[in-house]
Structures are given as C-alpha cells and as structure tokens.
PDB file of C-alpha atoms in Angstrom:
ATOM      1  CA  UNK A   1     -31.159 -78.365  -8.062  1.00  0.00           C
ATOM      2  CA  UNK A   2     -30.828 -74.419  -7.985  1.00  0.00           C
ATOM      3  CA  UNK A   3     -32.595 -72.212  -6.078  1.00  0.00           C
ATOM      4  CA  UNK A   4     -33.977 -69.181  -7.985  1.00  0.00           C
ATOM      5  CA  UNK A   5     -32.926 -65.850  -7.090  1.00  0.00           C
ATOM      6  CA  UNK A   6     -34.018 -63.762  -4.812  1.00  0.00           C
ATOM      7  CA  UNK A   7     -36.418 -61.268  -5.646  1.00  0.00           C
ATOM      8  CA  UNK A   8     -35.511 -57.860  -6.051  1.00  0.00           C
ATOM      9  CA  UNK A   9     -37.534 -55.160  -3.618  1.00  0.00           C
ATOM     10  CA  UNK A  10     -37.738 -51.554  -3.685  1.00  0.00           C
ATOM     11  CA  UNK A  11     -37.469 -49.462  -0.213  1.00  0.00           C
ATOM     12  CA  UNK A  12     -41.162 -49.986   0.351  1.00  0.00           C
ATOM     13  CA  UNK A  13     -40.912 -53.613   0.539  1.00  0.00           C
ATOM     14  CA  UNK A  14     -42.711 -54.124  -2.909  1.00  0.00           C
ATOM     15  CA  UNK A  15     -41.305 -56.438  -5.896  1.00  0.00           C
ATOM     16  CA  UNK A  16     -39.327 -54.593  -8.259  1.00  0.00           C
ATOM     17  CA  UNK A  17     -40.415 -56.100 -11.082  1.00  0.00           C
ATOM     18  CA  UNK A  18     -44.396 -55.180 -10.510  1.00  0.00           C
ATOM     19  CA  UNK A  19     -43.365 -51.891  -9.291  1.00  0.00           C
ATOM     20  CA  UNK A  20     -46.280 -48.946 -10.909  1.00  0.00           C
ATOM     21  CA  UNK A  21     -45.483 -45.609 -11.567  1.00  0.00           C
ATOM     22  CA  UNK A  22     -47.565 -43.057  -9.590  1.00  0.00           C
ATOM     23  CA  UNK A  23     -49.696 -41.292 -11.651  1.00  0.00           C
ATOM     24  CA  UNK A  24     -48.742 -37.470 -12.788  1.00  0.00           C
ATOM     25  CA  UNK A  25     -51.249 -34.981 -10.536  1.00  0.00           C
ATOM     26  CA  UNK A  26     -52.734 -32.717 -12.247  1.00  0.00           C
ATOM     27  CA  UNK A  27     -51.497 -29.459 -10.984  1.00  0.00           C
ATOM     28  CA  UNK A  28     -54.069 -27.474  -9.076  1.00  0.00           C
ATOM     29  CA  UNK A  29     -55.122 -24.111  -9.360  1.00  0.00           C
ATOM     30  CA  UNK A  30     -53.134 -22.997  -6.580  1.00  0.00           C
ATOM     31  CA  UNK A  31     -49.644 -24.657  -7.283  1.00  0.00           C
ATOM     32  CA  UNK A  32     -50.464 -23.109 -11.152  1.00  0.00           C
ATOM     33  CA  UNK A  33     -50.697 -19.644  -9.639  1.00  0.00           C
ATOM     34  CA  UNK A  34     -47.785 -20.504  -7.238  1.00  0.00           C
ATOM     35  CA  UNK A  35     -45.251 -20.952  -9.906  1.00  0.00           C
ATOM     36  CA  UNK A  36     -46.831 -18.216 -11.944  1.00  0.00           C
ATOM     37  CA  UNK A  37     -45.930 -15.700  -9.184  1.00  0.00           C
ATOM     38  CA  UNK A  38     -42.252 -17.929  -8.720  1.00  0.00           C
ATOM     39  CA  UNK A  39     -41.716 -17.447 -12.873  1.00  0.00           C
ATOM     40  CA  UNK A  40     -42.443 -13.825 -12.409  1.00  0.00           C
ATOM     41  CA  UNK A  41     -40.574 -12.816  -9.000  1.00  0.00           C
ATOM     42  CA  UNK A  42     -37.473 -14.962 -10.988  1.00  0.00           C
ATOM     43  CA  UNK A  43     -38.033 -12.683 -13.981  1.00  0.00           C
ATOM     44  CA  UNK A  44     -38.040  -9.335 -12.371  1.00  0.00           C
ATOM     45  CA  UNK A  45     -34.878 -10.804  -9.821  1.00  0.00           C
ATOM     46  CA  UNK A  46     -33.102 -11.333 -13.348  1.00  0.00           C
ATOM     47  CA  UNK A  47     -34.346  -8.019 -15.010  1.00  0.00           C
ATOM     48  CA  UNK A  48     -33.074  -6.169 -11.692  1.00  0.00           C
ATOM     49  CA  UNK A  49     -29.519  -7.974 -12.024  1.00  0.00           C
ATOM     50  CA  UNK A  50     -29.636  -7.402 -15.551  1.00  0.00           C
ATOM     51  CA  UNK A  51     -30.240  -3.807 -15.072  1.00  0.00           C
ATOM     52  CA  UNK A  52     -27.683  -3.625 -12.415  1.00  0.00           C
ATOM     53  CA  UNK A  53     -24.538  -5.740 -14.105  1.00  0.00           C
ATOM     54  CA  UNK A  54     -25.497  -2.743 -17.319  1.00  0.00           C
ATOM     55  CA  UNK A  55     -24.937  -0.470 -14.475  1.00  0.00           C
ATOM     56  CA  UNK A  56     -22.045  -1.450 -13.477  1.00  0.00           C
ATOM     57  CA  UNK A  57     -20.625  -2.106 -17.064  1.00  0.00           C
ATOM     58  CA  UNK A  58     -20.992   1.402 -18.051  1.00  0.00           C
ATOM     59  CA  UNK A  59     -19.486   2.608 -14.430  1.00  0.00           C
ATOM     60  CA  UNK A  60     -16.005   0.629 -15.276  1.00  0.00           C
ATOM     61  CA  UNK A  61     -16.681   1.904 -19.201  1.00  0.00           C
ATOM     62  CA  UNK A  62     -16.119   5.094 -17.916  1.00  0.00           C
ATOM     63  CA  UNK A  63     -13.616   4.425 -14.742  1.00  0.00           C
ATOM     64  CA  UNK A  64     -11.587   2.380 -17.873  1.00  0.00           C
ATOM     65  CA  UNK A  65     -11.817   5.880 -20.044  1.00  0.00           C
ATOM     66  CA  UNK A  66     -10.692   7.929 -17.332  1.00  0.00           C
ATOM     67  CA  UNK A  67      -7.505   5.903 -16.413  1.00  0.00           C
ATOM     68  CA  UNK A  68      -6.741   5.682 -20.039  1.00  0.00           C
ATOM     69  CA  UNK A  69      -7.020   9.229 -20.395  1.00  0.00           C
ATOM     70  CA  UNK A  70      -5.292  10.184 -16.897  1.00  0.00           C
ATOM     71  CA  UNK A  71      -2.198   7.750 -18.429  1.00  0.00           C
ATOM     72  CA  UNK A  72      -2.267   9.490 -21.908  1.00  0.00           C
ATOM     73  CA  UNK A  73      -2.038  12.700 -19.510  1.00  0.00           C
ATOM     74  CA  UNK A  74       1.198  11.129 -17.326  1.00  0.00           C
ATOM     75  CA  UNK A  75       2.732  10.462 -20.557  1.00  0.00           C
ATOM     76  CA  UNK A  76       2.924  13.579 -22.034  1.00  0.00           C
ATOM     77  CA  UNK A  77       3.982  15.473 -18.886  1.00  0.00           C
ATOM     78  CA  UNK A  78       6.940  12.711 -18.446  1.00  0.00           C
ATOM     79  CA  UNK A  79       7.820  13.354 -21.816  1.00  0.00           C
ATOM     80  CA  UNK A  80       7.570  17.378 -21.294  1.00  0.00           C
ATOM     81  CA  UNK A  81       9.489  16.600 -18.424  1.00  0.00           C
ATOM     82  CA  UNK A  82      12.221  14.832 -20.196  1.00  0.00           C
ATOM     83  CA  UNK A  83      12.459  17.484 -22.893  1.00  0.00           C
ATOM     84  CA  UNK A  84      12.782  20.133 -20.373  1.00  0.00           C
ATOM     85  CA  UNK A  85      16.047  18.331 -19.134  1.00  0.00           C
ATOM     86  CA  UNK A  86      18.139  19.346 -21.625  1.00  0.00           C
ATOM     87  CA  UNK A  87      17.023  23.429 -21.203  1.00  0.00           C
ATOM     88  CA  UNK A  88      17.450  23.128 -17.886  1.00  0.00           C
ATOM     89  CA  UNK A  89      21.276  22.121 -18.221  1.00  0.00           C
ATOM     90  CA  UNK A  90      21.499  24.772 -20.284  1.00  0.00           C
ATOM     91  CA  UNK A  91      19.633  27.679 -18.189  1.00  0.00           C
ATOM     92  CA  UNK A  92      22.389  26.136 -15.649  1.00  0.00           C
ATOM     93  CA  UNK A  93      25.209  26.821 -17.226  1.00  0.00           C
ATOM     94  CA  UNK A  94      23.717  30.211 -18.481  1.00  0.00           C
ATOM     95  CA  UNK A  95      23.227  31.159 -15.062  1.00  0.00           C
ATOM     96  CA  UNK A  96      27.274  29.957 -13.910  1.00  0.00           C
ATOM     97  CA  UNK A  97      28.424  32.557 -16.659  1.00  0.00           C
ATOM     98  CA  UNK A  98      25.956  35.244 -15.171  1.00  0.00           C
ATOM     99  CA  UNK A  99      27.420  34.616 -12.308  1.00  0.00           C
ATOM    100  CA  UNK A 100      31.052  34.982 -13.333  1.00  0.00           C
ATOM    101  CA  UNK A 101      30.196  38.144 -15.273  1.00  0.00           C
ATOM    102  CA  UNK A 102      28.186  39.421 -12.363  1.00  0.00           C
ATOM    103  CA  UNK A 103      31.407  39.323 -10.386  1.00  0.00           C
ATOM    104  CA  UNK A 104      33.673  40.613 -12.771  1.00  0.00           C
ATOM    105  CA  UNK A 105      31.633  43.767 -13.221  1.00  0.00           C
ATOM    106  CA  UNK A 106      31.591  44.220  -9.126  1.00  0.00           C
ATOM    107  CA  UNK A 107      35.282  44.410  -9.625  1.00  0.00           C
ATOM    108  CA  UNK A 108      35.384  46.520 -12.188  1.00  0.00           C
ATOM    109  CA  UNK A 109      33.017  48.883 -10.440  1.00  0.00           C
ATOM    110  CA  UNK A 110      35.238  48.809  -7.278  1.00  0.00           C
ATOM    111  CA  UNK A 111      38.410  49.568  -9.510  1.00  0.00           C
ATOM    112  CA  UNK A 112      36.191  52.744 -10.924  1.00  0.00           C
ATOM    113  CA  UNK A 113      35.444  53.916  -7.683  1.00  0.00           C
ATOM    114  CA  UNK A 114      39.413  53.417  -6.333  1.00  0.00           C
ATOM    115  CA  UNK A 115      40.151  55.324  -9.804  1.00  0.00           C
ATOM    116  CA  UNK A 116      37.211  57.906  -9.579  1.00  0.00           C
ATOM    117  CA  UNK A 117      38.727  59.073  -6.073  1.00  0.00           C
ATOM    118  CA  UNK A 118      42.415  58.644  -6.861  1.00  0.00           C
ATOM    119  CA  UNK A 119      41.674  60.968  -9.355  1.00  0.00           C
ATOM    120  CA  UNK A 120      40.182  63.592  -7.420  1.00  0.00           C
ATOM    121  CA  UNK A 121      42.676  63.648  -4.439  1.00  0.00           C
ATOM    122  CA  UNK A 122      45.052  64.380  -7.258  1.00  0.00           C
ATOM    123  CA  UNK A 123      43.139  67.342  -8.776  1.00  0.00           C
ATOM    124  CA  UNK A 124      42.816  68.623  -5.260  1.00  0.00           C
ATOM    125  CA  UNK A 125      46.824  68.107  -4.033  1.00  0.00           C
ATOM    126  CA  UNK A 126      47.354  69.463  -7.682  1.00  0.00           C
ATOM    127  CA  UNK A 127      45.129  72.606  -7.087  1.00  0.00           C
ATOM    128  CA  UNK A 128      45.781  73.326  -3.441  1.00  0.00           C
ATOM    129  CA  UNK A 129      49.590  73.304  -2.560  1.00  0.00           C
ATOM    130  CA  UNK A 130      49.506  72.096   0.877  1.00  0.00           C
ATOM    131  CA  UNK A 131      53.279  73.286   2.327  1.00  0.00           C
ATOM    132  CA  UNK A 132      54.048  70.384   4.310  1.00  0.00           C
ATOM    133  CA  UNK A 133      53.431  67.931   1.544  1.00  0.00           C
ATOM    134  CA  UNK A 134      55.796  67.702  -1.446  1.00  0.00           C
TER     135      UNK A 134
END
C-alpha cells in the first residue's frame, strides 16, 4: 500500500490547499489623504525636474550655439591666416630688394659727397696758385 503525500503548508503552518485570501481593507480616510499628499509631492518633484532638465536643455542649446559659432570664427581666421601666407612671402622679398636698394643709394650718396669735395679742392687749387704746389 502507498502512503499519500504529505500535505503541503504555507509559513504559518496552515494547509495550502484551504489557504483564504485576506480580505482587501478598505482604505481609510487617512491613508486616502496620505497618498493624496504622496501623488502630489511626486507631481510637483517631477514638475521641478521637468522644469529644471528644460533648464538645462536650453543652457547647452546655447553653450552648443556658441561653440559652433566660436569654430565658424577659428575657421575663418585660419583661413585668413593661410591666405596671408603667400603676401607675407612676398612683403619679404619686397623688403630684401629695399634693402639692397637702400644700400646702393648710401653708396651712391658717399661717392657724391667724395665727388662734391673733390670738386671743390680743385676749383680752389685752380683759383688760388699756392707756390709750393705744382
């Protein structure tokens, strides 16, 4: 002969198979208000983070406008930059030929002034017959 099986038992010792279902309570007055003022403290908690992440939003909006615009800005002075490469290796070798000419006029004028004076101890040995010289 078998035995049956043993009976199943919940953690308070009862039979599972009679086991009731409490009853639903009927929420009181004071756990109705309770969750009341819980529904609305989560509400204005969510409107305030709401209000805040819209905040925020518009802050990196802007911070994202201002980086693009400060980039657009980089750009064009690299670029101004890059064009101004060639006419700077230009005023460059402008200034090398100012320089050149700068030095042959100092010459020149040195060569005037050794004429200039050549020429006038001439008109005065010319003009005034000093004996002793020939």
């Amino acid at each position: 002969m078998q035995t049956p099986p043993p009976r199943r038992t919940n953690p308070n010792g009862a039979s599972a198979a009679r086991q009731r279902r409490p009853k639903p309570q009927q929420p009181s007055q004071q756990d109705a208000s309770s969750a009341t003022h819980q529904a609305q403290s989560i509400t204005s908690s969510l409107l305030r983070t709401k209000n805040m992440m819209s905040q925020e939003l518009d802050r990196v909006t802007q911070l994202s406008t201002t980086i693009d615009d400060d980039g657009a800005l980089l750009s064009d002075a690299r670029d101004e930059h890059a064009g101004m490469g060639g006419t700077m290796k230009g005023a460059n070798k402008v200034m090398g030929r100012l320089s050149r000419q700068d030095v042959r006029d100092a010459f020149i004028l040195r060569c005037a002034v050794v004429f200039y004076w050549g020429v006038v101890a001439y008109v005065l040995w010319s003009r005034i017959k000093v004996p002793f010289l020939p």
